XYZ file of C-alpha atoms in Angstrom:
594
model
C -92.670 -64.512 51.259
C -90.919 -67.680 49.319
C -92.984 -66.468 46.519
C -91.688 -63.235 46.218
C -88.495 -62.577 43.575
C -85.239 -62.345 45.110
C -84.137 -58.411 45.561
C -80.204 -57.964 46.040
C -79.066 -55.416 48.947
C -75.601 -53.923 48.834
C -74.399 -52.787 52.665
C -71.801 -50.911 52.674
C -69.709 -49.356 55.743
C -70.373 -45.682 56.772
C -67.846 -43.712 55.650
C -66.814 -42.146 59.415
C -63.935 -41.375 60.271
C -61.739 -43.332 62.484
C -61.557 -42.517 66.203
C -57.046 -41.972 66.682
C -57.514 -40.777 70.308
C -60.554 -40.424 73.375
C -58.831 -37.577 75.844
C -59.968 -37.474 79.782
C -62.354 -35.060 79.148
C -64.467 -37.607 76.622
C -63.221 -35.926 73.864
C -62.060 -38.076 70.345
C -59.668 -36.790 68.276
C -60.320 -38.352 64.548
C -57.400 -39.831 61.939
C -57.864 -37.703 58.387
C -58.547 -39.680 55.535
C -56.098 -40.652 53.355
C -55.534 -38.842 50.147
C -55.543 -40.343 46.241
C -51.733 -40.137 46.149
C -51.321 -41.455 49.938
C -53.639 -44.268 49.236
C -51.230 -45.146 46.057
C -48.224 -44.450 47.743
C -49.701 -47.113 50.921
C -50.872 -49.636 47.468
C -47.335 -49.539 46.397
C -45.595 -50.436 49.126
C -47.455 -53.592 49.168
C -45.566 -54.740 45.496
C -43.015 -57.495 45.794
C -41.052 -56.949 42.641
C -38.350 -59.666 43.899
C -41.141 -62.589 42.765
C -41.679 -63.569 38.867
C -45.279 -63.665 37.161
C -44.394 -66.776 35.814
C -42.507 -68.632 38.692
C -43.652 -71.384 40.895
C -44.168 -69.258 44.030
C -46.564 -66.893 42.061
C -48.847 -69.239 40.560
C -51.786 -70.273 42.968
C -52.301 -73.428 43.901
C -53.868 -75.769 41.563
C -57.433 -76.231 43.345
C -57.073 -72.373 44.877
C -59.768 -70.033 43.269
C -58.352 -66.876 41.956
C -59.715 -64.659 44.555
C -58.439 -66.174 47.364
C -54.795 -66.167 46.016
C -52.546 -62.658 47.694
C -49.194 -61.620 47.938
C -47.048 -62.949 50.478
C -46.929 -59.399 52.283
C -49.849 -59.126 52.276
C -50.442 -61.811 55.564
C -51.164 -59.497 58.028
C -53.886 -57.767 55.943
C -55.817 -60.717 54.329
C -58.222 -60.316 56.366
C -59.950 -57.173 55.432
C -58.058 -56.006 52.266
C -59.017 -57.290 48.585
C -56.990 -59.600 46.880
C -55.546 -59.137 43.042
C -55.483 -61.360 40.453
C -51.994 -61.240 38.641
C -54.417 -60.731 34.831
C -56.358 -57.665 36.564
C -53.173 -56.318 38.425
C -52.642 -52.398 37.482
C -49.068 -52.765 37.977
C -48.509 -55.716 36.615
C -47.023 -53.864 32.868
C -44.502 -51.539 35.100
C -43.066 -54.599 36.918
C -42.611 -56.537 33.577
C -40.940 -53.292 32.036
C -38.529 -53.198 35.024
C -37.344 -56.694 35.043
C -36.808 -56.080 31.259
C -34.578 -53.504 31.927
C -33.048 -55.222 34.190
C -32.021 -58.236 31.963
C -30.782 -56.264 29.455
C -28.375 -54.275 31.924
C -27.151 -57.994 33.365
C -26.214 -58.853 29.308
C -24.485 -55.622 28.566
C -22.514 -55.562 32.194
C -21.671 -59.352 30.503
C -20.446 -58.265 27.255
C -18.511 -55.662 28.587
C -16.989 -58.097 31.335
C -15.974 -60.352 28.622
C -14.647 -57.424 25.724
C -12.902 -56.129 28.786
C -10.218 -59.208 28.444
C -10.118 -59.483 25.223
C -9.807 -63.174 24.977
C -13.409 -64.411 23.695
C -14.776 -60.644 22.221
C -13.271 -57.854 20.389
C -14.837 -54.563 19.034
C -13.772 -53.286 15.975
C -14.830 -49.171 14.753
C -16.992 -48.383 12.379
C -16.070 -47.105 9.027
C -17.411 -43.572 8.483
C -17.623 -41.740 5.428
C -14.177 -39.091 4.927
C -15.204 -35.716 5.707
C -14.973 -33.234 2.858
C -11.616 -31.355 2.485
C -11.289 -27.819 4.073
C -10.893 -25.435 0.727
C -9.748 -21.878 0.356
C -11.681 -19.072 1.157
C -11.193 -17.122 -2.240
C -12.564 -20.588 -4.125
C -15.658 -20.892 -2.346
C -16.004 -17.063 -2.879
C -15.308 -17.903 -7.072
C -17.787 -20.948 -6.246
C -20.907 -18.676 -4.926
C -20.003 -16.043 -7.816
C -20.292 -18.643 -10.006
C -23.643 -20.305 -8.958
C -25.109 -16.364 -8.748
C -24.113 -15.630 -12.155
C -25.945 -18.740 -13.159
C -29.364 -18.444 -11.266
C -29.060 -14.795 -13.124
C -28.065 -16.413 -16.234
C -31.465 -18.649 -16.045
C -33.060 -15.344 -15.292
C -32.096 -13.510 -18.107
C -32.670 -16.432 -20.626
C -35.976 -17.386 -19.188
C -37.111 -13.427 -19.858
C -35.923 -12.995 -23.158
C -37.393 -16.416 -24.159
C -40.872 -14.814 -22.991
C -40.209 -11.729 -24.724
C -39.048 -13.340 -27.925
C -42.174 -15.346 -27.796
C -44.378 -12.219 -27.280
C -42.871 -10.560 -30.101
C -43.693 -13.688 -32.135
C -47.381 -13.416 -31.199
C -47.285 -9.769 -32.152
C -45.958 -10.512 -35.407
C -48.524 -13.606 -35.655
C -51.262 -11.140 -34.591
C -50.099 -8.425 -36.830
C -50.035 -10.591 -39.720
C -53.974 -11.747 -39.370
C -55.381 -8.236 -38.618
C -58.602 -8.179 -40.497
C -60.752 -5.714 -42.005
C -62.852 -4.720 -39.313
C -59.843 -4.092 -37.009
C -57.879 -1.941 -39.439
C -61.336 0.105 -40.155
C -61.512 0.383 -36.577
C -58.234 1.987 -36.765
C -58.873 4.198 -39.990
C -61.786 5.443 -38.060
C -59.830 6.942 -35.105
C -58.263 9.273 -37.479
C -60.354 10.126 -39.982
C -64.151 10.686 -40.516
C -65.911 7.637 -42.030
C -70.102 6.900 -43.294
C -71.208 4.292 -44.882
C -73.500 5.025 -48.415
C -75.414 2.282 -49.094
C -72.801 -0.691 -49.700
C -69.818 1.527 -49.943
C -67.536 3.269 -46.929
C -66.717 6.702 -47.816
C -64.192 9.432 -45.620
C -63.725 12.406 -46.138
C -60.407 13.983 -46.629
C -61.416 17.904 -46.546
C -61.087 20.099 -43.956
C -64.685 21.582 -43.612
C -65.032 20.260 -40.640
C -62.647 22.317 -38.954
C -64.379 25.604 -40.836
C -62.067 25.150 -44.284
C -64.235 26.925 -47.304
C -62.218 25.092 -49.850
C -64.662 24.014 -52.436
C -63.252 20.362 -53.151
C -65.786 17.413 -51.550
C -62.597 15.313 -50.625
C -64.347 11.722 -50.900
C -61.928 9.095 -50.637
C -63.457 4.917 -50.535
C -62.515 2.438 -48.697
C -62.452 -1.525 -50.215
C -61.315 -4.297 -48.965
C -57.627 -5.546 -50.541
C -58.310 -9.041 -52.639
C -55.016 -8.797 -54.146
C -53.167 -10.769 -52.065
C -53.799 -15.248 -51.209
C -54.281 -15.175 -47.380
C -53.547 -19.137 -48.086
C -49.411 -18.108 -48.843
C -47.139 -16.583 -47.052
C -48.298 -12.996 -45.915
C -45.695 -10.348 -46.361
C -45.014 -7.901 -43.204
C -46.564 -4.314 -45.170
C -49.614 -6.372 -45.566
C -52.602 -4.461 -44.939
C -56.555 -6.272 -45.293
C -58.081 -2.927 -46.292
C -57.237 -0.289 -49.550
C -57.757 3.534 -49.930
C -59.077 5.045 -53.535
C -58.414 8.634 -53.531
C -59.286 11.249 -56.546
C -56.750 11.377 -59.039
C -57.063 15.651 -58.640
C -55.674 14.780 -54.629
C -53.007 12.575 -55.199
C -49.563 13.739 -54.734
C -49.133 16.829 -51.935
C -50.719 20.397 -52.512
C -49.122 23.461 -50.013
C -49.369 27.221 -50.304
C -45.830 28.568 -51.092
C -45.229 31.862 -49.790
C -42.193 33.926 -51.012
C -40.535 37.146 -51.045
C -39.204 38.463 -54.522
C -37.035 41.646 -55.277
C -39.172 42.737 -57.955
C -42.035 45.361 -56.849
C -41.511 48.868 -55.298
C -40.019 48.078 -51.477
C -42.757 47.082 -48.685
C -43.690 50.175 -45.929
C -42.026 52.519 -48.750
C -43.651 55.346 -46.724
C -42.834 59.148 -46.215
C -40.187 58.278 -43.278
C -38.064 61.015 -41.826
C -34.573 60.736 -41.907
C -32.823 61.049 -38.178
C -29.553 61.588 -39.440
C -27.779 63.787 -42.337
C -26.677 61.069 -44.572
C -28.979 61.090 -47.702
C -30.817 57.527 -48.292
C -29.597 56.045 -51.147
C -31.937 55.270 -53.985
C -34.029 52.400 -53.599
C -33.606 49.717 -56.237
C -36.080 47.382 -57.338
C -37.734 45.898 -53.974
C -39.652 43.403 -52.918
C -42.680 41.457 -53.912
C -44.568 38.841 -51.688
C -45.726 35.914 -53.844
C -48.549 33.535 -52.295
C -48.794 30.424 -54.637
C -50.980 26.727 -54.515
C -48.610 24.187 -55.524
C -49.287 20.494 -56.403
C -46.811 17.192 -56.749
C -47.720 14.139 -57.973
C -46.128 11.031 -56.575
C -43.443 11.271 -59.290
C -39.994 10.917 -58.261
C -38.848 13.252 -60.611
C -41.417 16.276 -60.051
C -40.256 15.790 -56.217
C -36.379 16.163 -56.851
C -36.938 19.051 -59.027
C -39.263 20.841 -56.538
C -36.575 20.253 -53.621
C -33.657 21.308 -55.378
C -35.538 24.404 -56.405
C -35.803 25.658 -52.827
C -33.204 25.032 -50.300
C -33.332 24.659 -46.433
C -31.384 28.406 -46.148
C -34.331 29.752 -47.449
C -37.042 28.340 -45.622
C -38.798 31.059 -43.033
C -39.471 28.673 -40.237
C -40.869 31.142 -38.210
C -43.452 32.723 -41.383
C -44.278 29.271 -41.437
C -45.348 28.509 -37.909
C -47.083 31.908 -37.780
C -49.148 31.389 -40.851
C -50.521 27.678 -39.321
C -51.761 29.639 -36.341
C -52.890 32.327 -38.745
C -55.275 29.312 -40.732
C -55.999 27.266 -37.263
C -57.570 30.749 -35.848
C -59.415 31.570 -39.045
C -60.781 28.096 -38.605
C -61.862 28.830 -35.090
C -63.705 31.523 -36.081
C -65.480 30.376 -38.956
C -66.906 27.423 -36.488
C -67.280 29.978 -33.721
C -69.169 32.506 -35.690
C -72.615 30.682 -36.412
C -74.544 30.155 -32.620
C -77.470 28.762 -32.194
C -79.750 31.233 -31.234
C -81.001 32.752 -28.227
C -84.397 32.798 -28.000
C -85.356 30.835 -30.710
C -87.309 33.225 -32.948
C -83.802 34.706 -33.877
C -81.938 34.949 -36.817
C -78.768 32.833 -37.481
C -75.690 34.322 -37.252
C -73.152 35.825 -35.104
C -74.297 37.189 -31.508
C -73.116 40.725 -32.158
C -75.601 40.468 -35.249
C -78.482 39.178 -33.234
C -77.763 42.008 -30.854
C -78.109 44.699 -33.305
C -81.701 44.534 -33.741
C -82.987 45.645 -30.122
C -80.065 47.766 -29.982
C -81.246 49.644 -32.950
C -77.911 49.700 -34.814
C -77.563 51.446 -38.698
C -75.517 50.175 -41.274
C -72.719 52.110 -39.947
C -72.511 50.164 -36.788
C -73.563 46.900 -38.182
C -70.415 47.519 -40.614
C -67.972 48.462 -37.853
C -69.119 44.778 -36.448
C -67.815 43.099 -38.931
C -63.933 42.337 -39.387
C -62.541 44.489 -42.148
C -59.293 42.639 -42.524
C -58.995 40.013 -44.844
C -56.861 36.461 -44.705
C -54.197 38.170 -47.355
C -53.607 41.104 -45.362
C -52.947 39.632 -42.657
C -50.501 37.369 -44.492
C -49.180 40.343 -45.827
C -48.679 41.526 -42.384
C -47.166 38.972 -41.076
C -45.144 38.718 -44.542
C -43.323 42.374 -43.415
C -42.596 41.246 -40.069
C -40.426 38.713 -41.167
C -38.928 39.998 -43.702
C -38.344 43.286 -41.605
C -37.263 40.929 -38.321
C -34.539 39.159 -40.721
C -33.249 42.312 -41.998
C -32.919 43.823 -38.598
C -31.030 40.610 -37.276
C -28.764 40.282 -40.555
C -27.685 44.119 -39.964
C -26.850 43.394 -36.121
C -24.846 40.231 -36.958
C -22.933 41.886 -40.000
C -21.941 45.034 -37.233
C -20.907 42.084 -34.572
C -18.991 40.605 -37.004
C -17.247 44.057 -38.312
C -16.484 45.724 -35.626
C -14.130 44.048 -32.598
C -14.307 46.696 -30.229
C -16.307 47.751 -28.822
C -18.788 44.137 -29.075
C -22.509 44.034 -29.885
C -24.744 41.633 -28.381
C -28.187 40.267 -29.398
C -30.881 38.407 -26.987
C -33.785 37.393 -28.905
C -36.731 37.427 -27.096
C -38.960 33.708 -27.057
C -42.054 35.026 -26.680
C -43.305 37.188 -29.329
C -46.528 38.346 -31.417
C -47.160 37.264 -34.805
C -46.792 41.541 -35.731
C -44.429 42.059 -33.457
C -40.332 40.329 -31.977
C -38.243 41.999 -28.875
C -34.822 41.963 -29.179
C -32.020 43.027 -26.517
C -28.788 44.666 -27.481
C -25.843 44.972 -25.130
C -22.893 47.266 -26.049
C -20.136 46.336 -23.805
C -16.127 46.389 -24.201
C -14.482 42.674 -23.535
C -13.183 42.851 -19.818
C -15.137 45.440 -18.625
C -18.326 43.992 -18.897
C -19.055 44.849 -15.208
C -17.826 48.529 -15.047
C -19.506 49.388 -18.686
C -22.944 48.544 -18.964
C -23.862 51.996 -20.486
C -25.903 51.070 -23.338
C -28.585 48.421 -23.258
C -31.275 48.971 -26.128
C -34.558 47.196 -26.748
C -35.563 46.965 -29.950
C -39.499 46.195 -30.795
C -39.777 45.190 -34.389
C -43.206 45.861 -35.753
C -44.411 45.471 -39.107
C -43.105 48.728 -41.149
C -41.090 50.307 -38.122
C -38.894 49.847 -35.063
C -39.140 51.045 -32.116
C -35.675 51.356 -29.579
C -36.088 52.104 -26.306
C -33.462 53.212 -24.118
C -32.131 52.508 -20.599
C -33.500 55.635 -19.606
C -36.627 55.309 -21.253
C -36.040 57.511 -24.168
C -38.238 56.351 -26.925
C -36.756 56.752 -31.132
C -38.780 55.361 -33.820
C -37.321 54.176 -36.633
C -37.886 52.771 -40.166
C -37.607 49.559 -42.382
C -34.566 50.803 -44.079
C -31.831 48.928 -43.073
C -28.931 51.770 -43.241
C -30.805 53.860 -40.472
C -30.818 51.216 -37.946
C -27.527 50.724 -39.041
C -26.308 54.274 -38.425
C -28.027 54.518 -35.120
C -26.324 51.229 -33.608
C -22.781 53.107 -35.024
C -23.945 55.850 -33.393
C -24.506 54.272 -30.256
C -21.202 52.170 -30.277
C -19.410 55.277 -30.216
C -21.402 56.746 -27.276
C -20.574 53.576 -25.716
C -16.880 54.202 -25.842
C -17.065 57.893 -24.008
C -19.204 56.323 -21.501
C -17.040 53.281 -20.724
C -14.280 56.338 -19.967
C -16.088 57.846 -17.447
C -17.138 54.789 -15.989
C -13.067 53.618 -15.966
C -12.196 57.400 -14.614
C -14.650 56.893 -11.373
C -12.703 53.249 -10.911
C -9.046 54.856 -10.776
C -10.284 57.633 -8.917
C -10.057 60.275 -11.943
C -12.104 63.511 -11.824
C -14.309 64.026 -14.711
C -14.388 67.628 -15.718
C -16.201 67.636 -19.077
C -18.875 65.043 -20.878
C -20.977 66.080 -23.938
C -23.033 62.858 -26.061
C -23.119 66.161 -28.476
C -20.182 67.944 -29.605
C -20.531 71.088 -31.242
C -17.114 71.193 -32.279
C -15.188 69.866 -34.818
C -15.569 68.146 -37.935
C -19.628 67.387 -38.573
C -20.083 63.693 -38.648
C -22.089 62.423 -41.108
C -23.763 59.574 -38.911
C -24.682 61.152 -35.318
C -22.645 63.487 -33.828
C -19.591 62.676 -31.832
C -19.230 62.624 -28.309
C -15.767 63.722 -25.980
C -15.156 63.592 -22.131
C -12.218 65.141 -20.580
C -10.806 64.072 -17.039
C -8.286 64.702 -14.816
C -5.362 62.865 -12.540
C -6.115 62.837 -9.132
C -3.597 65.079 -8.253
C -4.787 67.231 -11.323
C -1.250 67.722 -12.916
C -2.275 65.571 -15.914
C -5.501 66.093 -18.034
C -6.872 63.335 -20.733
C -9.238 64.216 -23.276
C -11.276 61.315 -25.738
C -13.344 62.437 -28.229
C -15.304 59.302 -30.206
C -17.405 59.765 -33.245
C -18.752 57.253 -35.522
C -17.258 57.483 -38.886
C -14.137 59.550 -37.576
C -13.680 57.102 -35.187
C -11.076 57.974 -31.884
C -9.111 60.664 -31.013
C -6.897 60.938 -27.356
C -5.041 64.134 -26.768
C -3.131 64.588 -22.837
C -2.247 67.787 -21.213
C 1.177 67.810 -19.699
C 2.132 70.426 -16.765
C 3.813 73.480 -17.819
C 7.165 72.531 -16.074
C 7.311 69.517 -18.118
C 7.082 71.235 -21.491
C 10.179 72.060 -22.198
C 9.859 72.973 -25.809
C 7.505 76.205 -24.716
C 8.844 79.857 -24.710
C 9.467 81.475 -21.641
C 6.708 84.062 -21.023
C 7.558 88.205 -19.608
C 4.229 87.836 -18.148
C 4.278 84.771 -15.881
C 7.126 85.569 -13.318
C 6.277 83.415 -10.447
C 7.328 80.663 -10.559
C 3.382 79.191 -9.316
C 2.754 79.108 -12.412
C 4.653 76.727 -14.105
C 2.257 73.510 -12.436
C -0.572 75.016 -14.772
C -1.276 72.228 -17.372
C 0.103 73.360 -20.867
C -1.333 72.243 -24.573
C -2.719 69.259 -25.074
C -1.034 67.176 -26.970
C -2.478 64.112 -29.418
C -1.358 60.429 -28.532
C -0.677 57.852 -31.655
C -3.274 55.484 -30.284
C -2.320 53.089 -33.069
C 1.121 52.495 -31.397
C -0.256 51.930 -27.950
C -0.281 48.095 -26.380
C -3.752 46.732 -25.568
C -6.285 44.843 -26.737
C -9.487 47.162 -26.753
C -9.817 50.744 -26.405
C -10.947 50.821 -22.836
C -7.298 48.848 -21.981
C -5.179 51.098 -23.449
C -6.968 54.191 -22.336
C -6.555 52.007 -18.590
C -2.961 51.662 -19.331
C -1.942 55.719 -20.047
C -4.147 56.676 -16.684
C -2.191 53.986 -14.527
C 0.911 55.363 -16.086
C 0.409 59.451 -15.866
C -0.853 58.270 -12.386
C 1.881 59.650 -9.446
C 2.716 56.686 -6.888
């Protein structure tokens, strides 16, 4: 076995549990092991802190190994406890800390024994910086104004720094447009092909179904006038337009309407009143001219002081561009392709007269019979018919105070055919007298009125009959607003005629009267209105109150002297008010009894 390599055996103690107590009975009652913080709590105790690494008593003898060197506690235990060497000591850094601490608390209870008697050591303060001075409320308010006004300030500069330097780059940009982009932009607008080396538009209006005969070619070069090298001024443009010489200038259609030919509509009418219609005198003439101005300064000025603004027709204007926009339409709507394929061009309703079998009859009645001039000429008398009937009702509003004529002109019209509203009323009792209201159609050669009740009267182009009828009705109006004012102060109406068959014959209309009575019926009033003789009031006093009539043999009893007598005519030229209707108010408030 000396042979054999040396094989090292650890023995180590069973870990049982010590044996605290044996009781009578044989049984042991066991100690519990100690825990990890017991065990360090039992380690700790064994710490002398009162001994210094470095002293005398700490060092181990000078022939002593390290292992068998111990703490002087630890005398009792050396036996079967390890022993620590001060370098391998775990608590060997907390001890050092503490005795640290411990010096330095010694110096400073030193110094402060020493300061205390102020013989060997004084303290003197240290110098601080001065705190800022306290300052008003209203100046740090100004302050904080102040620094907000400039942060916006910055703002504001900093924005219009960025927009002056994007205008800059616009300008920049504007100034080196080049061909392509400006033929980009002349393409948007009109309708450009190229011909072999040459860019043509065209300026007609074919495409949108014009049959004017003129090819409208305009080129389109490139501008070499100008050296991109030098300054380039701001109306600079890289591209030039050649037009015809025949299409320079402006070319409209002037439309106007003359007093030279026979009058327009100058029909059989029948007259609805007795006046006789004067004589016409020379009339009217429509006039539908091509005009064309060169770019010469002077043909302009001449051709706008020819016509002024007062006799533009704004509204024959608009109607005849919708008049040429839907003729347009139509001449691009009429030609389908066709359906099946076999058939002939043209419009559907064409197509559709073959297997339908139609003559020349029908295939005639297919086709529209009215022309682009008549229907100019149409429209022509509706204007001219529309601004006669409007002149006639403003010269009447203008003439006449009382009763007052108003006009609503309706928005929405026809090219043949404007609504307008009239409104008779007396000013103050625009709430009690809303008798007449009148609707007038204006058509081409006639007008047509309809009433509030739905009466219907036809009338013609000549002015003086829609004239007479609106007289005519004004001094309806004015019997009307009576009985309306007689129901309001409780008046009894005993008579009302539109018609009077009585009298003087009025040459416009007839006149109409309306008699009513007091409430008591002691007083009587009777108005009778006409339109050329104009009013006429008359009041019937009771019998007792007349003195100047003769006593009767007849009428004894003395009954019947509250009989009404003769009427008798008022001066209505001497009475106080400002419309008829007010002064009529004012004599029924005073023959009214309290």
């Amino acid at each position: 076995m000396s042979g054999a390599p040396a094989v090292r055996i650890s023995i180590e103690s069973a870990s049982e549990k010590q044996v605290q107590e044996v009781g009578l009975d044989g049984s042991e009652t066991y100690l519990q092991p100690l825990s990890m913080s017991q065990n360090l709590a039992r380690l700790a105790q064994r710490i002398d802190f009162s001994q210094g690494s470095g002293s005398e008593e700490d060092e181990p003898p000078p022939g002593a190994q390290p292992r068998d060197w111990a703490a002087p506690g630890d005398a009792e235990d050396e036996e079967g406890l390890v022993k620590f060497q001060p370098s391998l000591w775990p608590w060997d850094s907390v001890r050092n800390n503490l005795r640290g601490a411990l010096t330095e608390m010694c110096v400073l209870y030193d110094v402060l024994s020493i300061v205390k008697d102020k013989k060997f050591m004084t303290l003197d303060p240290v110098v601080q910086d001065p705190l800022p001075p306290k300052q008003n409320p209203q100046t740090l308010q100004l302050i904080s104004k102040k620094k907000s006004l400039a942060g916006a300030a910055q703002i504001l500069l900093k924005g219009a720094e960025r927009l002056s330097k994007s205008v800059a780059e616009n300008q920049e940009n504007k100034r080196q447009r080049d061909f392509n982009s400006e033929l980009l932009r002349l393409r948007q607008h009109w309708k450009l092909r190229k011909v072999g080396d040459k860019i043509l538009g065209d300026l007609s209006y074919r495409s949108a179904g014009s049959l004017f005969p003129h090819h409208g070619t305009f080129e389109v070069i490139k501008n070499t006038d100008i050296d991109l090298d030098k300054k380039i001024p701001e109306d600079y443009c890289p591209l030039d337009v050649q037009i015809p010489s025949d299409l320079e200038g402006s070319a409209y259609i002037k439309v106007s309407i003359q007093k030279q030919a026979p009058d327009i509509g100058d029909l059989g009418t029948v007259n609805l009143f007795k006046r006789p219609l004067p004589k016409s005198k020379p009339g009217l003439q429509l006039s539908i001219s091509l005009c064309h101005s060169s770019n010469d300064k002077k043909s302009q000025k001449a051709a706008s002081e020819k016509q002024s603004p007062e006799d533009h027709l704004y509204v024959l204007e608009h109607n005849l561009h919708q008049l040429i926009r839907e003729f347009h339409k139509q001449t691009l709507s009429s030609t389908m392709m066709p359906h099946p394929a076999s058939a002939p061009f043209g419009h559907k309703r064409m197509r559709m007269a073959g297997p339908q079998a139609f003559d020349k009859n029908d295939i005639s009645s297919l086709q529209p019979n009215e022309g682009l001039l008549e229907k100019i000429i149409k429209q022509a008398k509706h204007i001219f018919l529309r601004r006669r009937t409007a002149r006639t009702i403003d010269s009447l509003a203008s003439r006449i105070e009382d009763p007052q004529i108003q006009a609503h002109w309706s928005n929405i019209n026809d090219v043949y055919e404007s609504s307008v509203k009239v409104l008779i009323t007396s000013q103050g009792y625009e709430q009690i007298c809303k008798s007449i209201q009148l609707q007038l159609n204006i058509g081409i050669e006639q007008i047509r009125v309809v009433h509030r009740d739905g009466r219907v009267i036809t009338l013609s182009h000549q002015e003086q009959e829609l004239q007479d009828f609106l007289l005519s009705q004004m001094s309806q109006h004015q019997v009307h607003a009576v009985q309306q004012l007689a129901k309001v102060m409780g008046w009894h109406v005993l008579s009302f005629s539109n018609h009077v068959g009585l009298g003087p014959v009025e040459s416009i209309g007839n006149a109409s009267a309306i008699t009513v009575a007091s409430p008591s019926g002691d007083y009587a009033i009777s108005v009778r209105n006409g339109p050329e003789s104009g009013s006429k009031v008359m009041v019937q006093f009771p019998r007792c109150q007349c003195k100047d009539l003769p006593k009767s043999d007849v009428l004894q009893d003395s009954k019947w002297n509250h009989l009404r007598g003769p009427f008798k005519e008022v001066q209505w030229n001497k009475m106080e008010g400002r419309n008829f209707v007010y002064k009529l108010e004012l004599l029924m408030a005073a023959l009214t009894p309290c």
